[in-house]
Amino acid sequence: MKSVKGFQFSGIHSGIKKENKDLALIYAPDGASFASVTTTNKFAAPGVHYTRAITKNETLLKAILVNSGNANALTGERGTQDILTLLRTLGEHINVKPTQGLALSTGIIGKFLPVGIMQEAMLKLTQSLTDNPESFATAIMTTDLVPKIVYHQWESEGETFSILGIAKGSGMIQPNMATMFSFILTDATIDSSTLRQMIPDIADKSFNAISVDGDASTNDSFLLLASNKKAQITAKNLADFQTELTNVAIQLAQKIVRDGEGATKFVEVRILCAKTVSEARKMFQAIATSPLVKTAWFGQNPNFGRILCTIGKLDTSLDPEIVDLQLGPHYVVKQGAAVDTPKSLLDTYMQQPDLCITVTLHQGDACFTGWTTDLSYDYVKINAEYN
Amino acid sequence: MKSVKGFQFSGIHSGIKKENKDLALIYAPDGASFASVTTTNKFAAPGVHYTRAITKNETLLKAILVNSGNANALTGERGTQDILTLLRTLGEHINVKPTQGLALSTGIIGKFLPVGIMQEAMLKLTQSLTDNPESFATAIMTTDLVPKIVYHQWESEGETFSILGIAKGSGMIQPNMATMFSFILTDATIDSSTLRQMIPDIADKSFNAISVDGDASTNDSFLLLASNKKAQITAKNLADFQTELTNVAIQLAQKIVRDGEGATKFVEVRILCAKTVSEARKMFQAIATSPLVKTAWFGQNPNFGRILCTIGKLDTSLDPEIVDLQLGPHYVVKQGAAVDTPKSLLDTYMQQPDLCITVTLHQGDACFTGWTTDLSYDYVKINAEYN
């Protein structure tokens, strides 16, 4: 059972979507320490602004209400009022004040929440709370094909800690924006201020290292919660604890990429020997968002010129005459010139579902590894029809 | 007849491609004044480096040899030697020294030119020269569906001048990179130095204001040539002359967008009342390269939230609370909040082949207008299969 002491979950169909679950709740009856990272998008939704305010002013969180099917974005002051209304109604059923709760939304942008429907569903939602996170993970999905759960147990200093990760997201996935919903819950004892010191680095190595289509949503949020039910994390095991959390975050991030809209390939892109991490990250981002590169991957086409072409357009310190490029183990460019690798070898390599592209810049010792997908007919279909 | 005094054209099949014309020539027997803008891509092909060197050192150009089917990019020193070999062979058939000629290439990246085949075709190529630019315009095509020619006559100071524009390009189209091949030829008398003062502004208002897929090629070049066969352009009509050239360039640029790979929509994007032109251009670029926005257009889907979402991710001075957004004549967002425009009106509007998106920022008096396309199944198909 993937449970974490101190947290309960539920997920139901309320009627925001025509069918499928669309309303979800995480409840920590005794409260949890917490930290958050939210989207950098300027059109951040009211739910994101509310999360930022609560993170700024509070150190204890009891509830996270999440709906799918409607992003409550571009909804102005009414969007904020709707959040308060929903949290007040939630407080009529479980012991949560509006300042102890969050209300996150994902789905179509520019429509008001059907607040009445959601209020009516609140009784059923709270009555359905259990230790099992699966309904929650399903109810937060939009175009996701599968729920995304990572469960990990970690033993340290004679105690067994649980770490549970739950995420949603498969489009609008872009680095540097904490890009989707992601919740990581643990039963360890650790205060909000320490969690808040950790969270940016965890996000950078996981959710900020993936890209499906280059767009960052108005609603993306990453929440880290600790129920303080198990032993205290100490100076002795703090670094290890952060590594464990980071590994769970990376696994969740990779699950999001693998479920990328229409994805038929999972591609690891390694930028090696760059001058700075920031330049390496920029190059990853250019490769991971180039429609020309991504459609070639979909076509299982070793058209490697497009990869260098797309990083060549950037304003970086790249020296085109010393770059190497590998498709998997095969060198295709050495010192900026094409290498005569047999096309049959490359064709065979490109047929694998998991690809690895390595760009070696020979300019320094910075590197960046990120994960992305191809661009398929189904990506177009999913997004042409999404309403 | 779309001819310009002082220029001859030809285009033939040499064998670089399996079928279709692939080798083309512009010949100015008495030489032409000229100016050039070339790609900013760091992996600029040898032909681009050669164009830059000739533009730097020479003021008279006699020949432009162009091949399609092979970009002669990522080909290192051998790529440069191949250009010299080809221009020397050309000089055995017409009166051109290597320093009076250019050799431009477009097509697949990372393969050496089949120089022998091209040398053998040079006799036929030079023997086929005529006043008619159509074979030339066809032979420079890659994934283009149609040749792109704009012909314009301009009367000024009692003289009739001809301006002929020829372009190729339908993918790898991105602003700020002079992004395709484009040749504008005139019979006016004007020196190279004046042409070189004009060319950046002409490119900015035309080829740098279009985007198909966000990638800039390693080979893109815009050449402006004057055969000096008609009257001298004077201080009196210089500004008008530049406007005429700019209009031809805009028409060519729009033809490239309309022939964008797999395009089913032609979309004008207007960014109004921005703080700076540079911010407005950045927003155009974000909209024009967002797969989420472009697939929604393909689906004739008024999912306008995506448009604001994609400019919201940028680091600009945008104030989300005062932005207006229009789909054609219909307001969908006013002061940052969604407006209740009947969906049936928007659905009907989105069915038109030509769309206009207007973002009004209310922050200043800068504006930028650009042109782009949707992202369709056929874009994916064309680029998945391109070899």
Short mmCIF file of N, CA and C in Angstrom, two decimals, chain B residues 179-297:
data_model
loop_
_atom_site.label_atom_id
_atom_site.label_comp_id
_atom_site.label_asym_id
_atom_site.label_seq_id
_atom_site.Cartn_x
_atom_site.Cartn_y
_atom_site.Cartn_z
N THR B 179 15.88 34.34 -43.48
CA THR B 179 15.65 32.91 -43.34
C THR B 179 15.14 32.16 -44.55
N MET B 180 15.91 32.04 -45.55
CA MET B 180 15.53 31.30 -46.75
C MET B 180 16.46 31.81 -47.84
N PHE B 181 16.24 31.41 -49.08
CA PHE B 181 16.90 32.13 -50.16
C PHE B 181 15.94 33.15 -50.70
N SER B 182 16.43 34.34 -50.87
CA SER B 182 15.61 35.35 -51.49
C SER B 182 16.52 36.24 -52.33
N PHE B 183 16.09 36.44 -53.57
CA PHE B 183 16.87 37.27 -54.50
C PHE B 183 15.97 38.39 -54.98
N ILE B 184 16.40 39.64 -54.82
CA ILE B 184 15.64 40.73 -55.41
C ILE B 184 16.56 41.44 -56.40
N LEU B 185 16.09 41.51 -57.65
CA LEU B 185 16.91 42.02 -58.75
C LEU B 185 16.23 43.24 -59.33
N THR B 186 17.01 44.25 -59.66
CA THR B 186 16.43 45.43 -60.32
C THR B 186 17.38 45.90 -61.41
N ASP B 187 16.80 46.65 -62.36
CA ASP B 187 17.64 47.19 -63.43
C ASP B 187 18.07 48.63 -63.16
N ALA B 188 17.71 49.14 -61.98
CA ALA B 188 18.08 50.51 -61.64
C ALA B 188 19.59 50.65 -61.51
N THR B 189 20.06 51.88 -61.62
CA THR B 189 21.48 52.14 -61.40
C THR B 189 21.67 52.66 -59.97
N ILE B 190 22.42 51.89 -59.19
CA ILE B 190 22.62 52.23 -57.78
C ILE B 190 23.83 51.44 -57.32
N ASP B 191 24.70 52.06 -56.51
CA ASP B 191 25.94 51.36 -56.18
C ASP B 191 25.77 50.39 -55.02
N SER B 192 26.75 49.49 -54.87
CA SER B 192 26.70 48.45 -53.84
C SER B 192 26.63 49.05 -52.45
N SER B 193 27.31 50.16 -52.24
CA SER B 193 27.35 50.71 -50.90
C SER B 193 25.97 51.23 -50.46
N THR B 194 25.22 51.82 -51.41
CA THR B 194 23.86 52.27 -51.07
C THR B 194 22.94 51.07 -50.83
N LEU B 195 23.08 50.04 -51.67
CA LEU B 195 22.28 48.82 -51.47
C LEU B 195 22.54 48.22 -50.08
N ARG B 196 23.80 48.27 -49.66
CA ARG B 196 24.16 47.66 -48.37
C ARG B 196 23.63 48.46 -47.18
N GLN B 197 23.43 49.77 -47.39
CA GLN B 197 22.79 50.57 -46.34
C GLN B 197 21.31 50.22 -46.20
N MET B 198 20.69 49.90 -47.32
CA MET B 198 19.24 49.63 -47.33
C MET B 198 18.86 48.26 -46.82
N ILE B 199 19.69 47.25 -47.10
CA ILE B 199 19.24 45.86 -46.99
C ILE B 199 18.81 45.42 -45.58
N PRO B 200 19.46 45.91 -44.49
CA PRO B 200 19.00 45.43 -43.16
C PRO B 200 17.56 45.83 -42.86
N ASP B 201 17.19 47.05 -43.20
CA ASP B 201 15.82 47.51 -42.92
C ASP B 201 14.80 46.76 -43.78
N ILE B 202 15.14 46.49 -45.03
CA ILE B 202 14.23 45.72 -45.90
C ILE B 202 14.03 44.32 -45.31
N ALA B 203 15.10 43.69 -44.87
CA ALA B 203 15.00 42.33 -44.29
C ALA B 203 14.16 42.35 -43.01
N ASP B 204 14.37 43.35 -42.16
CA ASP B 204 13.63 43.44 -40.89
C ASP B 204 12.13 43.50 -41.08
N LYS B 205 11.69 44.23 -42.11
CA LYS B 205 10.25 44.42 -42.32
C LYS B 205 9.61 43.28 -43.11
N SER B 206 10.41 42.35 -43.61
CA SER B 206 9.85 41.29 -44.46
C SER B 206 10.28 39.91 -43.98
N PHE B 207 11.48 39.50 -44.36
CA PHE B 207 11.90 38.12 -44.06
C PHE B 207 12.13 37.90 -42.57
N ASN B 208 12.43 38.96 -41.84
CA ASN B 208 12.59 38.80 -40.39
C ASN B 208 11.27 38.95 -39.63
N ALA B 209 10.16 39.06 -40.35
CA ALA B 209 8.85 39.18 -39.71
C ALA B 209 7.97 37.96 -40.00
N ILE B 210 8.60 36.86 -40.41
CA ILE B 210 7.82 35.65 -40.65
C ILE B 210 8.42 34.48 -39.87
N SER B 211 7.58 33.51 -39.60
CA SER B 211 8.03 32.34 -38.86
C SER B 211 7.14 31.17 -39.25
N VAL B 212 7.74 30.06 -39.62
CA VAL B 212 6.95 28.84 -39.81
C VAL B 212 7.15 27.90 -38.64
N ASP B 213 8.42 27.64 -38.29
CA ASP B 213 8.65 26.65 -37.24
C ASP B 213 9.75 26.98 -36.26
N GLY B 214 10.28 28.19 -36.30
CA GLY B 214 11.22 28.58 -35.25
C GLY B 214 12.65 28.18 -35.48
N ASP B 215 12.93 27.46 -36.57
CA ASP B 215 14.32 27.11 -36.81
C ASP B 215 14.90 27.92 -37.97
N ALA B 216 16.13 28.37 -37.82
CA ALA B 216 16.80 29.16 -38.84
C ALA B 216 17.84 28.28 -39.48
N SER B 217 17.88 28.28 -40.79
CA SER B 217 18.76 27.32 -41.45
C SER B 217 20.20 27.79 -41.42
N THR B 218 21.07 26.86 -41.74
CA THR B 218 22.51 27.13 -41.81
C THR B 218 22.89 27.83 -43.11
N ASN B 219 21.93 28.02 -44.01
CA ASN B 219 22.26 28.44 -45.36
C ASN B 219 21.54 29.69 -45.84
N ASP B 220 20.63 30.24 -45.00
CA ASP B 220 19.74 31.29 -45.48
C ASP B 220 20.48 32.54 -45.93
N SER B 221 20.02 33.07 -47.06
CA SER B 221 20.68 34.23 -47.64
C SER B 221 19.67 35.08 -48.40
N PHE B 222 19.82 36.37 -48.28
CA PHE B 222 19.00 37.32 -49.03
C PHE B 222 19.96 38.20 -49.83
N LEU B 223 19.82 38.17 -51.16
CA LEU B 223 20.69 38.93 -52.04
C LEU B 223 19.91 40.01 -52.76
N LEU B 224 20.47 41.19 -52.84
CA LEU B 224 19.85 42.32 -53.53
C LEU B 224 20.83 42.73 -54.63
N LEU B 225 20.37 42.70 -55.89
CA LEU B 225 21.28 42.99 -57.01
C LEU B 225 20.69 44.07 -57.93
N ALA B 226 21.54 44.93 -58.44
CA ALA B 226 21.11 45.96 -59.39
C ALA B 226 22.02 45.91 -60.61
N SER B 227 21.39 45.80 -61.81
CA SER B 227 22.20 45.63 -63.03
C SER B 227 22.65 46.96 -63.65
N ASN B 228 22.17 48.08 -63.09
CA ASN B 228 22.60 49.40 -63.56
C ASN B 228 22.31 49.64 -65.04
N LYS B 229 21.21 49.08 -65.53
CA LYS B 229 20.85 49.25 -66.94
C LYS B 229 19.89 50.41 -67.17
N LYS B 230 19.15 50.81 -66.12
CA LYS B 230 18.22 51.92 -66.27
C LYS B 230 18.80 53.15 -65.55
N ALA B 231 17.95 54.16 -65.31
CA ALA B 231 18.44 55.43 -64.76
C ALA B 231 19.01 55.27 -63.35
N GLN B 232 19.78 56.25 -62.98
CA GLN B 232 20.38 56.32 -61.63
C GLN B 232 19.29 56.64 -60.60
N ILE B 233 19.31 55.93 -59.47
CA ILE B 233 18.46 56.30 -58.34
C ILE B 233 19.13 57.49 -57.66
N THR B 234 18.34 58.54 -57.41
CA THR B 234 18.93 59.77 -56.88
C THR B 234 18.43 60.02 -55.46
N ALA B 235 18.97 61.03 -54.82
CA ALA B 235 18.53 61.40 -53.47
C ALA B 235 17.02 61.64 -53.47
N LYS B 236 16.49 62.11 -54.64
CA LYS B 236 15.08 62.45 -54.76
C LYS B 236 14.16 61.23 -54.67
N ASN B 237 14.54 60.13 -55.31
CA ASN B 237 13.63 58.96 -55.29
C ASN B 237 14.19 57.75 -54.54
N LEU B 238 15.25 57.97 -53.76
CA LEU B 238 15.88 56.86 -53.04
C LEU B 238 14.93 56.24 -52.02
N ALA B 239 14.25 57.09 -51.22
CA ALA B 239 13.36 56.56 -50.18
C ALA B 239 12.21 55.79 -50.81
N ASP B 240 11.64 56.32 -51.92
CA ASP B 240 10.57 55.61 -52.62
C ASP B 240 11.06 54.27 -53.17
N PHE B 241 12.27 54.28 -53.68
CA PHE B 241 12.85 53.06 -54.23
C PHE B 241 12.96 52.00 -53.14
N GLN B 242 13.41 52.43 -51.97
CA GLN B 242 13.54 51.49 -50.85
C GLN B 242 12.16 50.92 -50.46
N THR B 243 11.14 51.79 -50.46
CA THR B 243 9.77 51.32 -50.16
C THR B 243 9.31 50.29 -51.18
N GLU B 244 9.61 50.52 -52.46
CA GLU B 244 9.22 49.57 -53.50
C GLU B 244 9.91 48.22 -53.29
N LEU B 245 11.21 48.28 -52.98
CA LEU B 245 11.94 47.04 -52.72
C LEU B 245 11.36 46.32 -51.50
N THR B 246 11.04 47.10 -50.45
CA THR B 246 10.48 46.52 -49.23
C THR B 246 9.15 45.83 -49.51
N ASN B 247 8.31 46.47 -50.32
CA ASN B 247 7.02 45.87 -50.64
C ASN B 247 7.17 44.55 -51.40
N VAL B 248 8.11 44.51 -52.31
CA VAL B 248 8.38 43.25 -53.01
C VAL B 248 8.86 42.19 -52.02
N ALA B 249 9.72 42.62 -51.09
CA ALA B 249 10.24 41.68 -50.08
C ALA B 249 9.12 41.15 -49.18
N ILE B 250 8.19 42.02 -48.77
CA ILE B 250 7.07 41.59 -47.93
C ILE B 250 6.19 40.60 -48.69
N GLN B 251 5.94 40.90 -49.97
CA GLN B 251 5.13 39.97 -50.77
C GLN B 251 5.80 38.60 -50.88
N LEU B 252 7.11 38.59 -51.08
CA LEU B 252 7.84 37.32 -51.15
C LEU B 252 7.76 36.59 -49.82
N ALA B 253 7.95 37.35 -48.72
CA ALA B 253 7.92 36.75 -47.38
C ALA B 253 6.57 36.11 -47.12
N GLN B 254 5.50 36.80 -47.50
CA GLN B 254 4.16 36.25 -47.29
C GLN B 254 3.92 35.01 -48.15
N LYS B 255 4.50 35.00 -49.35
CA LYS B 255 4.38 33.80 -50.20
C LYS B 255 5.05 32.61 -49.52
N ILE B 256 6.17 32.88 -48.86
CA ILE B 256 6.88 31.79 -48.16
C ILE B 256 6.00 31.24 -47.04
N VAL B 257 5.36 32.13 -46.27
CA VAL B 257 4.48 31.69 -45.18
C VAL B 257 3.30 30.90 -45.74
N ARG B 258 2.68 31.41 -46.79
CA ARG B 258 1.52 30.71 -47.38
C ARG B 258 1.89 29.32 -47.87
N ASP B 259 3.16 29.16 -48.25
CA ASP B 259 3.62 27.84 -48.70
C ASP B 259 4.29 27.10 -47.55
N GLY B 260 4.10 27.58 -46.31
CA GLY B 260 4.72 26.95 -45.13
C GLY B 260 4.39 25.47 -45.11
N GLU B 261 5.32 24.66 -44.65
CA GLU B 261 5.15 23.21 -44.68
C GLU B 261 3.85 22.80 -44.00
N GLY B 262 2.95 22.21 -44.77
CA GLY B 262 1.69 21.70 -44.22
C GLY B 262 0.69 22.76 -43.82
N ALA B 263 0.97 24.04 -44.12
CA ALA B 263 0.10 25.12 -43.63
C ALA B 263 -1.31 25.04 -44.18
N THR B 264 -2.32 25.22 -43.30
CA THR B 264 -3.70 25.36 -43.75
C THR B 264 -4.25 26.73 -43.39
N LYS B 265 -3.49 27.50 -42.58
CA LYS B 265 -3.90 28.85 -42.19
C LYS B 265 -2.76 29.84 -42.45
N PHE B 266 -3.11 31.06 -42.82
CA PHE B 266 -2.16 32.16 -42.92
C PHE B 266 -2.56 33.14 -41.82
N VAL B 267 -1.67 33.36 -40.87
CA VAL B 267 -2.05 34.12 -39.68
C VAL B 267 -1.21 35.39 -39.54
N GLU B 268 -1.89 36.53 -39.54
CA GLU B 268 -1.21 37.80 -39.25
C GLU B 268 -1.30 38.02 -37.74
N VAL B 269 -0.16 38.26 -37.11
CA VAL B 269 -0.15 38.51 -35.66
C VAL B 269 0.30 39.95 -35.44
N ARG B 270 -0.56 40.74 -34.80
CA ARG B 270 -0.23 42.14 -34.53
C ARG B 270 -0.04 42.33 -33.03
N ILE B 271 1.13 42.83 -32.66
CA ILE B 271 1.39 43.16 -31.26
C ILE B 271 1.38 44.68 -31.17
N LEU B 272 0.38 45.24 -30.50
CA LEU B 272 0.18 46.69 -30.50
C LEU B 272 0.46 47.30 -29.11
N CYS B 273 0.82 48.61 -29.13
CA CYS B 273 0.99 49.38 -27.89
C CYS B 273 1.95 48.70 -26.92
N ALA B 274 3.05 48.17 -27.48
CA ALA B 274 4.08 47.55 -26.63
C ALA B 274 5.03 48.62 -26.13
N LYS B 275 5.84 48.25 -25.15
CA LYS B 275 6.82 49.19 -24.61
C LYS B 275 7.94 49.41 -25.63
N THR B 276 8.43 48.32 -26.24
CA THR B 276 9.49 48.44 -27.25
C THR B 276 9.19 47.49 -28.42
N VAL B 277 9.75 47.82 -29.59
CA VAL B 277 9.59 46.94 -30.75
C VAL B 277 10.21 45.58 -30.47
N SER B 278 11.30 45.60 -29.74
CA SER B 278 11.99 44.35 -29.45
C SER B 278 11.12 43.41 -28.61
N GLU B 279 10.41 43.97 -27.61
CA GLU B 279 9.48 43.13 -26.83
C GLU B 279 8.32 42.64 -27.70
N ALA B 280 7.82 43.52 -28.57
CA ALA B 280 6.70 43.15 -29.44
C ALA B 280 7.11 42.02 -30.38
N ARG B 281 8.32 42.12 -30.91
CA ARG B 281 8.85 41.09 -31.82
C ARG B 281 9.00 39.76 -31.09
N LYS B 282 9.49 39.82 -29.86
CA LYS B 282 9.67 38.62 -29.02
C LYS B 282 8.32 37.92 -28.80
N MET B 283 7.27 38.72 -28.59
CA MET B 283 5.94 38.13 -28.36
C MET B 283 5.40 37.50 -29.65
N PHE B 284 5.59 38.20 -30.78
CA PHE B 284 5.20 37.60 -32.06
C PHE B 284 5.87 36.24 -32.22
N GLN B 285 7.17 36.23 -31.93
CA GLN B 285 7.96 35.02 -32.12
C GLN B 285 7.46 33.88 -31.23
N ALA B 286 7.10 34.21 -29.98
CA ALA B 286 6.61 33.18 -29.05
C ALA B 286 5.29 32.60 -29.56
N ILE B 287 4.39 33.47 -30.02
CA ILE B 287 3.10 33.00 -30.54
C ILE B 287 3.32 32.15 -31.78
N ALA B 288 4.19 32.66 -32.67
CA ALA B 288 4.39 32.01 -33.97
C ALA B 288 5.13 30.69 -33.85
N THR B 289 5.74 30.40 -32.70
CA THR B 289 6.48 29.14 -32.56
C THR B 289 5.89 28.24 -31.49
N SER B 290 4.74 28.58 -30.94
CA SER B 290 4.13 27.73 -29.91
C SER B 290 3.35 26.59 -30.57
N PRO B 291 3.77 25.35 -30.38
CA PRO B 291 3.02 24.22 -30.95
C PRO B 291 1.59 24.18 -30.43
N LEU B 292 1.36 24.58 -29.18
CA LEU B 292 0.01 24.57 -28.63
C LEU B 292 -0.89 25.56 -29.34
N VAL B 293 -0.37 26.76 -29.60
CA VAL B 293 -1.14 27.78 -30.32
C VAL B 293 -1.39 27.32 -31.76
N LYS B 294 -0.35 26.82 -32.40
CA LYS B 294 -0.42 26.51 -33.84
C LYS B 294 -1.30 25.28 -34.12
N THR B 295 -1.30 24.30 -33.19
CA THR B 295 -2.19 23.15 -33.40
C THR B 295 -3.64 23.56 -33.15
N ALA B 296 -3.87 24.49 -32.23
CA ALA B 296 -5.24 24.98 -32.01
C ALA B 296 -5.75 25.67 -33.28
N TRP B 297 -4.90 26.47 -33.92
CA TRP B 297 -5.32 27.11 -35.19
C TRP B 297 -5.68 26.04 -36.22
#
